[in-house]
């Protein structure tokens, strides 16, 4: 039986670390706030009877031993956030996994399989523009080139690892091989469950995020003395490209395209911009559709900049393949939902998750919990306590069923 008051109070307590003025949370990886948050979650893991340690890249891991001849079941999510994000994104998954393990301990239920609960490092990619560092490392796919990615102050992931006492030359030991499967609970961050009046859902697949950084370079010149026909204005070119991105994405049913950051230099009222940078986040459940959309955007941008004699560079920041969730795990989640008499709703995830990194390693499954008004990546992000309880009960039952499979 889940102790939802214990879980709810932990959600509140954790949200106090990195709290922003309007009650959001900002907790980037390898920062004091995130370290403090990890140390709090470490205490929760210990209360749940888990052996706790940090792995070679700083993933926080709570381990429960079992039959050593059996592979490990991984549970987890992340506790880092986007800038001024909500208190449920990622954190709910980690805290619910801990609550499930503590409820098993309370009821003296011993599982056959060993279990590890993981708070993955830097799922969001907010600081280095390169996400899922922790789950990439556990999957054995964090290559040393990625460690050169820098934050806005020129501090690299490599620097951050060293600052927190990790050895950048030793990250490969974070890989986990003897794993049966991975199960993650996460808020939906959309409106499907709310529209279906369902507290929980079964994730069928996860759309893959592709992040590109466009840099347009023209000529900074006098706003008053430069005739319109003689300008190389990268901001006008960028605006035409950004407007076309929306049009192109609208051609596809499930594709989404977002320009989430934009900056220009030098930034003067009477100065024609010299350079403009913006990022695009492209997603679709189909890698083929995402590829088509990417090509159309690149081709359109190339046409615009050549007509306007603007220089364009496009840097790929991350490219994560879409993932189909394990049929067996989906069916087991459905069995748990039915046992608890909740409506059964299956849905794809538009948001990316750590589970994606394990697509070629072991089966993955995800449980979604309803988001109020579908809002996320925003201080208004909210999930009701009864839905938090529903999600935890479904996860507990699913884990018990999977342990017997
Ligand atoms: O970007 C995402 O989909 C996730 O929030 N990292
Ligand atoms: Mn997120
Ligand atoms: Mn998340």
PDB file of N, CA, C and O and ligand atoms in Angstrom, residues 78 82 89 123-124 186 189 377, ligand 2:
ATOM      1  N   UNK A  78      14.624  11.660 -13.586  1.00  0.00           N
ATOM      2  CA  UNK A  78      15.667  12.692 -13.372  1.00  0.00           C
ATOM      3  C   UNK A  78      15.193  13.728 -12.367  1.00  0.00           C
ATOM      4  O   UNK A  78      13.995  13.894 -12.156  1.00  0.00           O
ATOM      5  N   UNK A  82      14.347  22.103 -16.356  1.00  0.00           N
ATOM      6  CA  UNK A  82      14.525  23.194 -17.327  1.00  0.00           C
ATOM      7  C   UNK A  82      14.564  24.499 -16.523  1.00  0.00           C
ATOM      8  O   UNK A  82      14.268  24.492 -15.324  1.00  0.00           O
ATOM      9  N   UNK A  89       8.107  17.260 -13.113  1.00  0.00           N
ATOM     10  CA  UNK A  89       8.825  16.724 -14.277  1.00  0.00           C
ATOM     11  C   UNK A  89      10.109  16.028 -13.818  1.00  0.00           C
ATOM     12  O   UNK A  89      11.017  16.680 -13.307  1.00  0.00           O
ATOM     13  N   UNK A 123      19.014  15.067 -17.550  1.00  0.00           N
ATOM     14  CA  UNK A 123      18.095  14.594 -18.606  1.00  0.00           C
ATOM     15  C   UNK A 123      17.718  15.771 -19.512  1.00  0.00           C
ATOM     16  O   UNK A 123      17.615  15.627 -20.732  1.00  0.00           O
ATOM     17  N   UNK A 124      17.515  16.953 -18.929  1.00  0.00           N
ATOM     18  CA  UNK A 124      16.944  18.063 -19.716  1.00  0.00           C
ATOM     19  C   UNK A 124      17.919  18.677 -20.719  1.00  0.00           C
ATOM     20  O   UNK A 124      17.509  19.260 -21.699  1.00  0.00           O
ATOM     21  N   UNK A 186       6.339   9.031 -15.238  1.00  0.00           N
ATOM     22  CA  UNK A 186       6.578  10.444 -15.564  1.00  0.00           C
ATOM     23  C   UNK A 186       5.252  11.160 -15.744  1.00  0.00           C
ATOM     24  O   UNK A 186       4.243  10.535 -16.073  1.00  0.00           O
ATOM     25  N   UNK A 189       2.637  15.617 -19.355  1.00  0.00           N
ATOM     26  CA  UNK A 189       3.040  16.923 -19.905  1.00  0.00           C
ATOM     27  C   UNK A 189       2.171  17.306 -21.116  1.00  0.00           C
ATOM     28  O   UNK A 189       2.549  18.183 -21.893  1.00  0.00           O
ATOM     29  N   UNK A 377       7.029  22.175 -17.948  1.00  0.00           N
ATOM     30  CA  UNK A 377       8.151  23.104 -18.210  1.00  0.00           C
ATOM     31  C   UNK A 377       7.709  24.522 -17.869  1.00  0.00           C
ATOM     32  O   UNK A 377       7.999  25.481 -18.572  1.00  0.00           O
TER      33      UNK A 377
HETATM   34 MN1  LIG B   2      11.322  17.995 -19.101  1.00  0.00          MN
END
